[in-house]
Tab-separated table of C-alpha atoms in Angstrom:
chain	number	residue	atom	x	y	z
A	464	GLY	CA	0.000	0.000	0.000
A	465	GLN	CA	0.853	3.649	-0.108
A	466	SER	CA	0.914	6.226	2.671
A	467	LEU	CA	2.039	9.839	2.568
A	468	GLU	CA	2.508	12.234	5.462
A	469	GLN	CA	2.489	15.999	5.276
A	470	PRO	CA	1.658	18.723	7.811
A	471	SER	CA	-2.006	19.625	7.959
A	472	GLU	CA	-1.516	23.390	8.219
A	473	VAL	CA	1.151	26.023	7.711
A	474	THR	CA	0.885	29.768	8.219
A	475	ALA	CA	3.307	32.343	6.828
A	476	VAL	CA	3.410	36.035	5.927
A	477	GLU	CA	3.573	37.671	2.546
A	478	GLY	CA	7.056	37.713	1.084
A	479	ALA	CA	8.284	34.857	3.245
A	480	ILE	CA	9.539	31.418	2.248
A	481	VAL	CA	7.745	28.262	3.306
A	482	GLN	CA	8.666	24.602	2.962
A	483	ILE	CA	6.059	21.842	2.947
A	484	ASN	CA	7.490	18.414	3.662
A	485	CYS	CA	6.199	15.067	2.489
A	486	THR	CA	7.348	11.622	3.561
A	487	TYR	CA	6.051	8.500	1.929
A	488	GLN	CA	5.946	4.740	2.300
A	489	THR	CA	5.069	3.007	-0.920
A	490	SER	CA	5.213	-0.397	-2.533
A	491	GLY	CA	6.045	1.167	-5.892
A	492	PHE	CA	7.428	4.539	-6.868
A	493	TYR	CA	7.949	6.405	-10.113
A	494	GLY	CA	8.074	9.912	-8.746
A	495	LEU	CA	6.570	12.572	-6.510
A	496	SER	CA	4.151	15.197	-7.762
A	497	TRP	CA	2.839	18.345	-6.113
A	498	TYR	CA	-0.579	19.883	-6.685
A	499	GLN	CA	-2.212	23.111	-5.579
A	500	GLN	CA	-5.917	23.300	-4.867
A	501	HIS	CA	-7.847	26.446	-4.027
A	502	ASP	CA	-11.113	26.116	-2.115
A	503	GLY	CA	-13.839	24.842	-4.426
A	504	GLY	CA	-11.420	24.229	-7.279
A	505	ALA	CA	-9.702	21.267	-8.845
A	506	PRO	CA	-6.060	20.335	-8.264
A	507	THR	CA	-3.564	22.009	-10.541
A	508	PHE	CA	-0.189	20.464	-11.269
A	509	LEU	CA	2.838	22.246	-9.831
A	510	SER	CA	5.829	19.965	-10.208
A	511	TYR	CA	7.123	16.434	-10.595
A	512	ASN	CA	10.356	14.836	-9.369
A	513	ALA	CA	11.412	11.431	-10.624
A	514	LEU	CA	15.078	11.792	-9.715
A	515	ASP	CA	16.847	13.057	-6.619
A	516	GLY	CA	17.456	16.755	-6.470
A	517	LEU	CA	15.805	20.111	-6.792
A	518	GLU	CA	13.471	21.197	-9.582
A	519	GLU	CA	12.800	24.912	-9.849
A	520	THR	CA	9.844	26.528	-11.563
A	521	GLY	CA	9.587	30.214	-10.878
A	522	ARG	CA	8.773	30.883	-7.231
A	523	PHE	CA	8.124	27.189	-6.575
A	524	SER	CA	10.760	24.490	-6.197
A	525	SER	CA	10.425	20.835	-5.367
A	526	PHE	CA	12.974	18.456	-3.939
A	527	LEU	CA	13.179	14.676	-3.785
A	528	SER	CA	15.380	12.226	-1.934
A	529	ARG	CA	14.453	8.700	-2.972
A	530	SER	CA	16.774	7.111	-0.428
A	531	ASP	CA	15.015	8.995	2.383
A	532	SER	CA	11.498	8.613	0.893
A	533	TYR	CA	11.182	12.352	1.381
A	534	GLY	CA	10.388	15.403	-0.626
A	535	TYR	CA	9.379	18.990	-0.135
A	536	LEU	CA	7.771	21.886	-1.908
A	537	LEU	CA	9.407	25.274	-1.415
A	538	LEU	CA	7.405	28.413	-2.020
A	539	GLN	CA	9.306	31.693	-2.171
A	540	GLU	CA	8.157	35.312	-2.129
A	541	LEU	CA	4.783	34.248	-0.819
A	542	GLN	CA	1.739	36.048	-2.140
A	543	MET	CA	-1.794	36.142	-0.751
A	544	LYS	CA	-2.989	34.133	-3.760
A	545	ASP	CA	-0.752	31.253	-2.654
A	546	SER	CA	-3.209	30.540	0.172
A	547	ALA	CA	-4.476	27.113	-0.815
A	548	SER	CA	-4.094	23.431	-0.044
A	549	TYR	CA	-1.002	21.685	-1.337
A	550	PHE	CA	-0.918	17.939	-1.930
A	551	CYS	CA	2.012	15.669	-2.522
A	552	ALA	CA	1.215	12.587	-4.566
A	553	VAL	CA	3.202	9.483	-5.353
A	554	ARG	CA	3.084	8.408	-8.969
A	555	ASP	CA	3.078	4.677	-9.572
A	556	VAL	CA	1.926	2.201	-12.185
A	557	GLN	CA	-0.452	-0.491	-11.036
A	558	ASN	CA	-2.815	-2.898	-12.727
A	559	ASN	CA	-1.712	-1.701	-16.166
A	560	ALA	CA	-3.695	1.429	-15.450
A	561	GLY	CA	-0.993	3.776	-16.464
A	562	ASN	CA	-0.092	6.600	-14.221
A	563	MET	CA	-1.636	6.138	-10.760
A	564	LEU	CA	-1.546	8.845	-8.134
A	565	THR	CA	-1.909	8.415	-4.385
A	566	PHE	CA	-2.402	11.725	-2.587
A	567	GLY	CA	-1.223	12.846	0.809
A	568	GLY	CA	-3.670	14.427	3.204
A	569	GLY	CA	-2.861	17.940	2.046
A	570	THR	CA	-1.317	20.962	3.710
A	571	ARG	CA	-3.444	24.048	4.100
A	572	LEU	CA	-1.264	27.132	3.622
A	573	MET	CA	-2.515	30.433	4.963
A	574	VAL	CA	-0.615	33.517	3.854
A	575	LYS	CA	-1.142	36.560	6.042
A	576	PRO	CA	-0.431	40.207	5.180
B	894	GLY	CA	-3.474	21.816	-24.479
B	895	ALA	CA	-4.489	18.959	-22.176
B	896	VAL	CA	-7.844	20.334	-21.097
B	897	VAL	CA	-10.355	18.181	-19.254
B	898	SER	CA	-13.932	19.292	-18.755
B	899	GLN	CA	-16.650	18.031	-16.451
B	900	HIS	CA	-20.384	18.455	-16.638
B	901	PRO	CA	-22.273	19.474	-14.661
B	902	SER	CA	-20.151	21.649	-12.407
B	903	TRP	CA	-22.677	21.256	-9.635
B	904	VAL	CA	-25.877	19.310	-9.121
B	905	ILE	CA	-28.493	19.087	-6.387
B	906	CYS	CA	-30.761	16.055	-6.368
B	907	LYS	CA	-33.252	14.278	-4.176
B	908	SER	CA	-32.334	11.163	-2.267
B	909	GLY	CA	-32.933	8.029	-4.319
B	910	THR	CA	-32.336	9.569	-7.720
B	911	SER	CA	-29.420	8.846	-10.031
B	912	VAL	CA	-26.939	11.430	-11.245
B	913	LYS	CA	-24.615	11.197	-14.243
B	914	ILE	CA	-21.369	13.148	-14.410
B	915	GLU	CA	-19.458	13.480	-17.671
B	916	CYS	CA	-15.715	13.860	-18.036
B	917	ARG	CA	-14.253	14.837	-21.398
B	918	SER	CA	-10.727	15.307	-22.659
B	919	LEU	CA	-11.057	18.192	-25.078
B	920	ASP	CA	-7.819	18.189	-27.024
B	921	PHE	CA	-6.260	14.795	-26.502
B	922	GLN	CA	-7.175	11.139	-26.456
B	923	ALA	CA	-7.317	9.769	-22.947
B	924	THR	CA	-6.407	6.118	-22.742
B	925	THR	CA	-7.024	6.168	-19.002
B	926	MET	CA	-9.441	8.184	-16.902
B	927	PHE	CA	-9.584	8.340	-13.136
B	928	TRP	CA	-12.435	9.253	-10.806
B	929	TYR	CA	-11.779	10.768	-7.389
B	930	ARG	CA	-14.002	11.822	-4.518
B	931	GLN	CA	-13.114	14.553	-2.080
B	932	PHE	CA	-14.982	15.363	1.128
B	933	PRO	CA	-14.586	18.827	2.700
B	934	LYS	CA	-11.102	19.513	4.040
B	935	GLN	CA	-9.932	16.038	3.052
B	936	SER	CA	-7.683	14.612	0.401
B	937	LEU	CA	-8.608	13.188	-2.973
B	938	MET	CA	-9.506	9.531	-2.750
B	939	LEU	CA	-9.292	7.455	-5.902
B	940	MET	CA	-12.564	5.686	-6.602
B	941	ALA	CA	-11.828	3.900	-9.847
B	942	THR	CA	-9.677	3.762	-12.933
B	943	SER	CA	-11.065	3.168	-16.392
B	944	ASN	CA	-9.397	2.331	-19.651
B	945	GLU	CA	-11.246	2.940	-22.888
B	946	GLY	CA	-13.290	-0.038	-23.944
B	947	SER	CA	-12.802	-2.083	-20.791
B	948	LYS	CA	-14.404	-2.381	-17.381
B	949	ALA	CA	-13.357	0.020	-14.676
B	950	THR	CA	-11.113	-1.078	-11.831
B	951	TYR	CA	-12.590	-0.008	-8.514
B	952	GLU	CA	-10.664	0.749	-5.354
B	953	GLN	CA	-11.356	-1.231	-2.253
B	954	GLY	CA	-14.517	-0.084	-0.512
B	955	VAL	CA	-16.084	1.553	-3.568
B	956	GLU	CA	-19.332	-0.128	-4.635
B	957	LYS	CA	-19.227	-0.720	-8.357
B	958	ASP	CA	-22.989	-1.230	-8.551
B	959	LYS	CA	-23.538	2.165	-6.971
B	960	PHE	CA	-20.899	4.098	-8.911
B	961	LEU	CA	-21.240	3.052	-12.520
B	962	ILE	CA	-18.379	4.056	-14.771
B	963	ASN	CA	-18.442	3.960	-18.542
B	964	HIS	CA	-15.469	4.828	-20.731
B	965	ALA	CA	-16.966	4.375	-24.163
B	966	SER	CA	-14.554	6.507	-26.136
B	967	LEU	CA	-11.077	7.959	-25.885
B	968	THR	CA	-12.509	11.355	-24.960
B	969	LEU	CA	-15.443	10.568	-22.696
B	970	SER	CA	-15.973	8.820	-19.389
B	971	THR	CA	-19.129	8.984	-17.300
B	972	LEU	CA	-19.758	8.333	-13.619
B	973	THR	CA	-23.315	7.573	-12.584
B	974	VAL	CA	-24.168	7.726	-8.903
B	975	THR	CA	-27.168	5.441	-8.596
B	976	SER	CA	-29.794	5.847	-5.888
B	977	ALA	CA	-27.889	8.744	-4.378
B	978	HIS	CA	-28.102	9.400	-0.643
B	979	PRO	CA	-26.983	12.393	1.439
B	980	GLU	CA	-23.744	10.621	2.385
B	981	ASP	CA	-22.822	10.602	-1.317
B	982	SER	CA	-22.684	14.397	-1.262
B	983	SER	CA	-19.136	15.249	-2.214
B	984	PHE	CA	-16.827	16.831	-4.766
B	985	TYR	CA	-16.234	14.410	-7.639
B	986	ILE	CA	-13.167	15.036	-9.776
B	987	CYS	CA	-12.029	13.223	-12.877
B	988	SER	CA	-8.612	13.182	-14.460
B	989	ALA	CA	-7.254	11.844	-17.727
B	990	SER	CA	-3.914	10.707	-19.020
B	991	GLN	CA	-2.792	10.072	-22.561
B	992	ARG	CA	-0.706	6.979	-22.089
B	993	GLU	CA	1.001	4.931	-19.424
B	994	ALA	CA	3.156	6.817	-16.972
B	995	SER	CA	2.165	10.246	-18.257
B	996	GLU	CA	0.800	13.218	-16.358
B	997	GLN	CA	-2.806	13.239	-15.171
B	998	PHE	CA	-4.835	16.278	-16.151
B	999	PHE	CA	-7.696	17.137	-13.822
B	1000	GLY	CA	-11.179	18.316	-14.614
B	1001	PRO	CA	-12.751	21.205	-12.688
B	1002	GLY	CA	-14.841	18.891	-10.511
B	1003	THR	CA	-18.543	18.369	-9.890
B	1004	ARG	CA	-20.084	19.233	-6.559
B	1005	LEU	CA	-22.929	16.843	-5.776
B	1006	THR	CA	-25.438	17.660	-3.055
B	1007	VAL	CA	-28.054	15.050	-2.228
B	1008	LEU	CA	-31.005	16.304	-0.201
């Protein structure tokens, strides 16, 4: 089975940097994805790490350590619009169903002025 | 590119009725479509996976006779919630991928409220 752990809530101020950690225990693993979801909306893809190291996309970066079963999402220069829930998700292939995702419980980020 | 639509975006129905939700990939052919359910302040839980032309694979605990999934074409999958009850009220989200081990693209979701 798959299980992913991430903090339930994080609060930070505008302009700050915040790191959301994710640890996972999985039977299979292709890579770790991160999604953002605003209240009432659908998840939107942020990043994907298949190999160890840091991937940077604008203000957001994501890191993976396969040996530690650990990753994080780093958000820099926080803006009010970054207030949302952030989910890590393990990508795996099971039952010939292609790309399967198992989501963590989500981290609710609140950005304050 | 890679746009997935869902219809309706929200629906309110009486207990005991059936509701059909459509999921379409607008600009690509989706070999696999996924259906998720999300309760308030919770994570997305995979309900089932469907490949075009074959029966859906349901996750443990999901009643396949209650949640009927049809994936008749490479651009359309439907989820029918049969004999809906208030506990089925939730946010239903579909996603689609083009081929094995490729990115999933999510639809905007359908909020179902059963009275």
